[in-house]
XYZ file of C-alpha atoms in Angstrom:
459
model
C 16.650 29.680 12.096
C 14.826 26.254 11.521
C 12.696 25.045 13.904
C 13.889 22.547 16.758
C 13.858 18.655 16.138
C 10.365 17.724 18.414
C 11.887 14.975 21.199
C 10.693 11.454 20.628
C 7.657 10.109 22.419
C 7.945 7.671 25.626
C 8.385 3.989 24.261
C 4.950 3.388 25.960
C 3.245 6.070 23.759
C 5.320 5.450 20.521
C 3.740 1.776 20.811
C 0.414 2.499 20.895
C 0.473 4.748 18.022
C 2.371 2.385 16.163
C -0.375 -0.645 16.861
C -2.863 2.384 15.978
C -1.188 2.743 12.190
C -0.597 -1.133 12.261
C -4.663 -2.131 13.045
C -5.981 0.569 11.027
C -3.783 -0.545 7.415
C -4.542 -4.003 8.342
C -7.904 -3.666 7.826
C -7.924 -1.080 5.222
C -5.898 -3.686 3.136
C -7.489 -6.845 4.255
C -10.358 -4.917 2.554
C -8.269 -4.524 -0.631
C -6.680 -7.615 -0.883
C -9.972 -9.321 -0.168
C -11.448 -7.904 -3.526
C -8.438 -9.079 -5.319
C -8.816 -12.614 -4.058
C -12.343 -12.937 -4.486
C -11.889 -11.100 -8.515
C -9.463 -13.849 -8.991
C -11.995 -16.487 -7.363
C -15.578 -16.295 -7.751
C -16.486 -12.647 -9.265
C -15.563 -13.530 -12.701
C -18.577 -16.567 -12.380
C -21.279 -14.061 -10.231
C -20.649 -10.493 -12.019
C -19.669 -11.407 -15.400
C -20.988 -15.104 -16.111
C -21.394 -14.779 -19.933
C -17.740 -14.865 -21.033
C -15.626 -17.640 -20.949
C -13.505 -18.199 -17.589
C -10.061 -16.321 -18.544
C -12.306 -13.139 -20.100
C -14.645 -13.408 -17.190
C -10.910 -12.940 -14.860
C -10.041 -10.339 -17.196
C -12.842 -8.379 -16.544
C -12.955 -9.016 -12.995
C -9.352 -7.706 -12.823
C -10.589 -4.872 -14.417
C -12.882 -3.384 -11.945
C -9.934 -4.455 -9.483
C -8.056 -2.719 -11.583
C -10.886 0.499 -11.159
C -9.563 0.637 -7.695
C -5.917 1.064 -8.092
C -7.077 4.386 -10.526
C -8.698 6.236 -7.232
C -5.685 6.055 -5.312
C -4.628 8.659 -6.723
C -7.602 10.918 -6.504
C -7.841 9.623 -2.641
C -3.964 10.806 -2.116
C -4.693 14.036 -3.502
C -7.825 14.796 -1.408
C -5.933 12.996 1.761
C -2.768 14.883 1.189
C -4.484 18.304 1.130
C -6.193 18.101 4.123
C -3.925 15.668 5.980
C -1.347 18.548 5.583
C -3.471 21.266 7.056
C -5.818 19.289 9.165
C -3.543 16.991 10.778
C -2.946 12.996 10.048
C -5.227 11.639 12.601
C -8.811 12.916 11.389
C -8.036 11.641 7.969
C -7.192 8.062 9.336
C -10.420 8.171 10.705
C -12.369 8.937 7.669
C -10.390 6.477 5.186
C -11.298 3.510 7.878
C -14.653 4.530 7.826
C -15.013 4.764 4.089
C -13.058 1.681 3.184
C -14.948 -0.414 5.706
C -18.041 0.890 4.828
C -17.699 0.060 1.097
C -16.382 -3.849 1.592
C -19.383 -4.071 4.115
C -21.426 -3.200 1.162
C -19.902 -5.623 -1.484
C -20.776 -8.453 1.271
C -24.483 -7.068 0.875
C -24.229 -6.582 -2.983
C -26.772 -8.577 -5.546
C -25.065 -10.662 -8.491
C -25.891 -10.452 -11.923
C -28.178 -13.467 -11.853
C -30.602 -10.828 -9.597
C -30.072 -7.531 -11.098
C -27.910 -7.985 -14.205
C -25.928 -5.658 -15.989
C -26.287 -3.368 -12.325
C -24.288 -5.628 -10.262
C -20.980 -5.185 -11.903
C -21.774 -1.537 -11.793
C -22.428 -1.222 -8.240
C -19.769 -3.624 -7.802
C -17.108 -1.068 -9.656
C -18.476 1.852 -7.385
C -17.844 0.479 -4.334
C -14.199 -0.301 -5.588
C -14.045 2.836 -6.724
C -14.586 4.373 -2.881
C -12.274 1.494 -1.765
C -9.245 2.605 -4.272
C -10.048 6.468 -2.989
C -9.881 5.315 1.155
C -6.638 3.301 0.268
C -4.840 6.213 -1.743
C -5.200 8.638 1.487
C -4.930 5.803 4.390
C -1.100 5.197 3.549
C 0.990 8.600 3.848
C -1.320 9.095 6.972
C -0.430 5.825 8.711
C 3.294 6.298 7.860
C 3.879 9.484 8.867
C 2.132 9.408 12.145
C 5.162 7.104 13.005
C 7.341 8.284 11.028
C 6.739 12.049 12.610
C 6.200 10.263 16.173
C 9.928 8.805 16.030
C 13.468 9.595 16.405
C 15.677 9.414 13.635
C 18.233 6.706 14.410
C 15.075 3.891 14.473
C 12.689 5.440 12.154
C 13.411 2.734 9.744
C 12.416 0.107 12.010
C 9.012 1.857 13.766
C 7.833 3.061 10.048
C 8.279 -0.074 8.688
C 5.506 -1.673 10.765
C 2.832 0.212 9.509
C 3.932 -1.463 6.239
C 3.032 -4.734 7.570
C -0.218 -4.061 7.880
C -0.078 -5.344 4.051
C 0.976 -8.596 4.402
C -1.189 -8.524 7.926
C -4.128 -7.470 5.550
C -3.159 -10.286 2.858
C -2.738 -12.679 5.700
C -6.260 -11.940 7.234
C -7.886 -11.871 3.534
C -6.333 -15.248 2.470
C -6.746 -16.977 5.752
C -10.512 -16.253 5.833
C -10.862 -17.189 2.234
C -8.665 -20.322 2.908
C -10.572 -21.487 5.661
C -14.151 -20.977 4.086
C -12.988 -22.714 0.715
C -11.821 -25.626 3.204
C -15.088 -25.706 4.964
C -17.557 -25.283 2.317
C -18.151 -26.974 -0.732
C -17.935 -24.603 -4.236
C -21.354 -24.165 -4.640
C -22.071 -23.203 -1.252
C -18.778 -20.853 -1.293
C -20.118 -19.336 -4.848
C -23.808 -18.856 -3.402
C -22.815 -17.143 0.067
C -19.621 -18.262 1.061
C -17.676 -15.712 -0.246
C -19.982 -12.721 1.392
C -18.695 -13.723 4.858
C -14.890 -12.132 4.811
C -16.503 -9.024 3.384
C -19.073 -8.302 6.190
C -16.280 -9.294 8.755
C -14.877 -5.750 7.786
C -17.869 -4.308 9.663
C -16.648 -5.511 13.156
C -12.892 -5.265 12.355
C -13.187 -1.250 11.173
C -14.987 -0.849 14.889
C -11.990 -2.194 16.526
C -9.674 0.091 14.428
C -11.854 3.298 15.390
C -11.598 2.278 18.877
C -7.515 2.351 18.930
C -6.777 4.863 16.121
C -9.096 7.661 18.492
C -7.042 7.103 21.127
C -3.934 8.310 19.566
C -2.943 11.912 19.352
C -1.474 13.985 16.312
C 1.810 14.168 15.210
C 4.172 16.355 17.264
C 6.014 17.276 13.903
C 2.922 18.502 12.449
C 1.531 20.360 15.293
C 5.248 22.534 15.576
C 4.748 23.256 12.156
C 1.288 24.237 11.550
C 2.143 26.314 14.521
C 5.351 27.917 12.563
C 2.893 28.387 9.511
C 0.448 30.103 11.633
C 3.085 32.707 12.670
C 4.110 32.961 9.412
C 0.933 34.012 8.143
C 0.552 36.449 11.014
C 3.740 38.476 10.273
C 3.195 38.062 6.480
C -0.588 38.374 6.233
C -0.927 35.743 3.791
C -1.752 32.106 3.270
C 0.361 29.480 2.558
C -0.411 27.916 -0.976
C -1.789 24.526 -1.267
C 0.819 21.600 -0.495
C -0.053 20.047 -3.601
C 1.521 23.064 -5.640
C 4.782 23.329 -2.817
C 5.453 19.644 -3.913
C 4.677 20.372 -7.984
C 7.360 23.164 -7.664
C 10.085 22.264 -5.228
C 10.038 18.555 -4.964
C 9.208 17.325 -8.521
C 12.141 15.155 -8.527
C 11.212 13.375 -5.078
C 7.832 12.655 -6.857
C 9.474 11.221 -9.816
C 11.655 9.444 -7.956
C 9.534 7.507 -5.171
C 7.078 6.317 -8.223
C 10.106 5.039 -9.846
C 11.226 3.227 -7.062
C 7.818 1.853 -6.415
C 7.576 0.029 -9.804
C 9.233 -3.258 -8.866
C 7.376 -3.251 -5.460
C 4.098 -2.740 -6.602
C 3.993 -4.992 -9.891
C 5.852 -8.018 -8.330
C 3.559 -7.673 -5.283
C 0.629 -8.142 -7.828
C 1.679 -10.790 -9.753
C 2.903 -13.198 -6.680
C 0.009 -12.665 -4.739
C -3.226 -11.841 -6.521
C -1.868 -12.907 -9.821
C -0.773 -16.479 -8.786
C -4.140 -17.074 -8.134
C -5.267 -17.144 -11.773
C -1.476 -18.820 -13.125
C -1.721 -22.048 -10.196
C -5.480 -22.545 -10.882
C -5.818 -21.484 -14.921
C -2.345 -22.945 -16.196
C -0.493 -25.146 -13.717
C -3.863 -27.155 -12.439
C -3.333 -26.496 -8.763
C -6.461 -26.278 -6.828
C -7.101 -22.801 -5.676
C -7.034 -24.182 -1.720
C -2.785 -24.781 -2.371
C -2.615 -21.381 -3.810
C -4.058 -19.518 -1.161
C -2.237 -21.852 1.278
C 0.946 -20.949 0.059
C 0.174 -17.399 -0.061
C -1.284 -17.496 3.256
C 2.213 -19.081 4.783
C 4.117 -16.620 3.196
C 2.310 -13.819 4.034
C 3.283 -14.605 7.377
C 6.944 -14.906 6.888
C 6.507 -11.482 4.576
C 5.062 -9.355 7.956
C 8.113 -11.111 10.833
C 10.665 -10.095 8.368
C 9.533 -6.538 7.373
C 10.358 -5.177 10.401
C 13.883 -6.798 9.814
C 14.438 -4.629 6.651
C 13.395 -1.472 8.581
C 16.183 -2.068 11.180
C 18.831 -2.999 8.271
C 17.601 0.501 6.329
C 18.806 2.322 9.817
C 21.818 0.774 9.727
C 23.057 1.122 6.298
C 20.130 3.202 4.494
C 17.406 2.874 2.708
C 18.565 2.878 -1.169
C 21.094 -0.348 -0.211
C 18.093 -2.280 0.934
C 15.776 -1.554 -1.146
C 18.194 -2.204 -4.486
C 18.580 -5.298 -2.345
C 15.328 -6.548 -2.857
C 14.647 -4.809 -6.434
C 17.873 -7.188 -8.179
C 16.882 -10.564 -5.680
C 13.285 -9.970 -7.440
C 14.452 -9.316 -10.557
C 16.673 -13.060 -10.418
C 13.973 -14.852 -8.381
C 11.411 -13.698 -10.932
C 11.880 -17.118 -13.184
C 11.990 -19.644 -10.741
C 9.172 -18.272 -8.944
C 7.102 -19.462 -12.024
C 9.525 -22.505 -12.570
C 8.741 -23.852 -8.867
C 4.718 -23.076 -9.242
C 4.693 -25.000 -12.378
C 5.907 -27.965 -10.167
C 2.449 -28.673 -8.849
C 3.847 -29.173 -5.651
C 2.945 -27.428 -2.570
C 6.470 -26.952 -0.840
C 7.782 -25.538 -4.350
C 4.905 -23.357 -4.220
C 5.421 -22.334 -0.831
C 8.948 -21.932 -1.711
C 8.062 -19.734 -4.789
C 6.156 -17.058 -2.933
C 7.934 -16.723 0.385
C 11.185 -15.704 -1.064
C 9.550 -13.684 -3.786
C 7.639 -11.688 -0.691
C 11.356 -11.799 1.319
C 12.497 -9.601 -1.757
C 9.602 -7.781 -1.647
C 9.918 -6.941 1.961
C 13.244 -5.525 1.434
C 11.937 -2.914 -1.091
C 8.624 -2.474 0.893
C 10.274 -2.103 4.577
C 12.309 1.195 3.636
C 9.668 2.846 1.637
C 7.866 4.302 5.025
C 10.594 5.942 5.725
C 12.551 7.030 2.386
C 9.374 8.759 1.354
C 8.642 10.491 4.700
C 12.318 12.120 4.720
C 11.725 13.677 1.039
C 9.435 16.196 1.698
C 8.676 19.136 4.568
C 5.876 18.573 7.159
C 3.400 20.710 5.748
C 3.593 18.887 2.190
C 4.349 15.125 3.419
C 1.192 13.886 3.363
C 0.730 15.182 -0.247
C 4.211 14.062 -1.677
C 4.275 10.978 0.306
C 0.958 10.076 -1.073
C 1.570 11.384 -4.454
C 4.330 9.276 -4.941
C 3.044 6.466 -3.774
C -0.070 6.224 -5.387
C 0.384 7.876 -8.754
C 2.763 4.553 -9.723
C -0.246 2.418 -8.738
C -1.744 3.168 -11.590
C 1.091 2.320 -14.043
C 2.101 -0.422 -12.046
C -0.041 -2.060 -9.562
C -3.145 -1.791 -11.169
C -2.685 -3.162 -14.899
C -0.346 -5.543 -13.427
C -2.699 -8.255 -12.892
C -4.341 -7.478 -15.944
C -1.119 -7.544 -17.863
C 0.062 -10.728 -17.053
C -3.438 -12.357 -17.567
C -3.002 -11.158 -21.057
C 0.432 -12.307 -21.876
C -0.550 -15.342 -20.071
C -3.537 -15.538 -22.361
C -1.341 -14.784 -25.493
C 1.280 -16.775 -24.978
C 0.424 -19.676 -22.706
C 3.929 -19.293 -20.903
C 5.195 -17.507 -17.815
C 8.055 -16.272 -19.652
C 6.815 -12.890 -20.753
C 5.571 -12.173 -17.373
C 8.705 -12.461 -16.071
C 10.361 -10.499 -18.453
C 7.498 -7.641 -17.398
C 8.823 -7.973 -13.867
C 12.284 -7.657 -14.815
C 11.259 -4.626 -16.719
C 10.161 -2.689 -13.442
C 12.922 -3.761 -11.819
C 15.133 -2.377 -14.015
C 13.128 1.196 -13.799
C 13.280 0.803 -9.868
C 17.141 0.430 -10.056
C 17.482 3.734 -12.512
C 15.020 5.725 -9.940
C 17.425 4.840 -6.884
C 20.548 5.566 -8.736
C 19.444 9.062 -9.121
C 18.032 9.309 -5.104
C 19.648 10.790 -2.140
C 20.259 8.916 0.594
C 17.766 10.128 3.520
C 18.441 7.793 6.421
C 19.974 10.445 8.693
C 17.116 13.566 7.100
C 15.560 15.519 10.281
C 11.728 15.447 9.962
C 11.615 18.987 11.099
C 13.450 20.345 8.345
C 13.445 17.707 5.495
C 12.233 20.083 2.562
C 13.440 23.222 4.126
C 9.663 24.817 4.755
C 9.933 24.695 8.150
C 11.717 28.262 9.352
C 10.485 30.971 11.769
C 9.953 34.526 10.166
C 12.004 36.829 13.072
C 10.349 40.022 11.634
C 7.534 40.830 8.735
C 10.629 41.901 6.672
C 12.145 38.232 6.813
C 11.878 34.958 4.513
C 11.780 31.492 5.603
C 15.041 30.096 5.585
C 15.651 26.627 3.650
C 17.264 24.179 5.210
C 18.953 21.434 3.065
């Protein structure tokens, strides 16, 4: 027989859990996106000054991509221990690592001071950022998904997803304020350091809130069942990663495929756009930052609405709306940016992020519902973060290289459309998970009744 589903927490408790996950993910994404914006605006001059502007930007984005390379490693390590020790503990560690690395970037000497050691140190700290973020996402969304009930899981689990636009909003807002109030010389000299140093204060707030919540009841029940199975069978559980690769390899591939359009389009729209607008469309960086700032606010508000819609019609239909919409919109997106008009740029980025939100919002519940509790952190994290290496990591690099080669947005739009095609194929192979019970999903939550009984699999 399978473990009974746990009762949903009181509304006040669930809201506190959502707040803890949201604030933590906001801080983590603030740190991560801050690097991306700085890579587009200032790191090429401060850490790669011997290159021409576009090559320097490429090198700057290369260090940006290194953070993505570390995310799968973070997913493996945090996923393993998160499935063994619990979600809450690992979320505290990820927040400390990310905040500490970001704060140190703000103190880092530039190429003019210590030469080639500067980009090496920058790369090392970027690796720490990526490692921490690789473990953050899975734990944050699972903490909410496992506390809530199936009826509104898409809505509640989408709130940690709003940490991405909230972090983007915060990072872009701080940078936009600094670029508006400081001269270019002052910003390049010391102003760029301020948002990185602010991370230290934000981490203290995040820790205070995150330490106040309890562990997921679904995880507690699964851990207790695992201990009873161990006592009856006198055998330790296999590592979660082995169970994921043996029984959920198809779900991992589906998760990776569905992330292609979502991940690539997001970094083209929010990171590469700063390069395209300033280097190709002859628009000021202040205009581009303000457009991303306004669009991110709309993105933040609409993600929970898409999540609520996925509770009504399913995860796959909402995801498909976002993917197809992005594929259709990407050509008008660049056409509007080329107009060098602030309203046109706001429209371009806002509509793009609306379609991105339709993919991003149901993702938390969708991936959580694919895996059993004792392998859910590993499975969801691996599916989400391994795809980042092929999707989000090279996206600004590929887009910048295509722009340098063809001096046109058309190849970049085709690149995004190819990602959309992969996502649509993956969605066609996926099962609808909207009504799945997280205490049973994946089939490893059975109770043994005697030494001869085997755990019963549930669909």
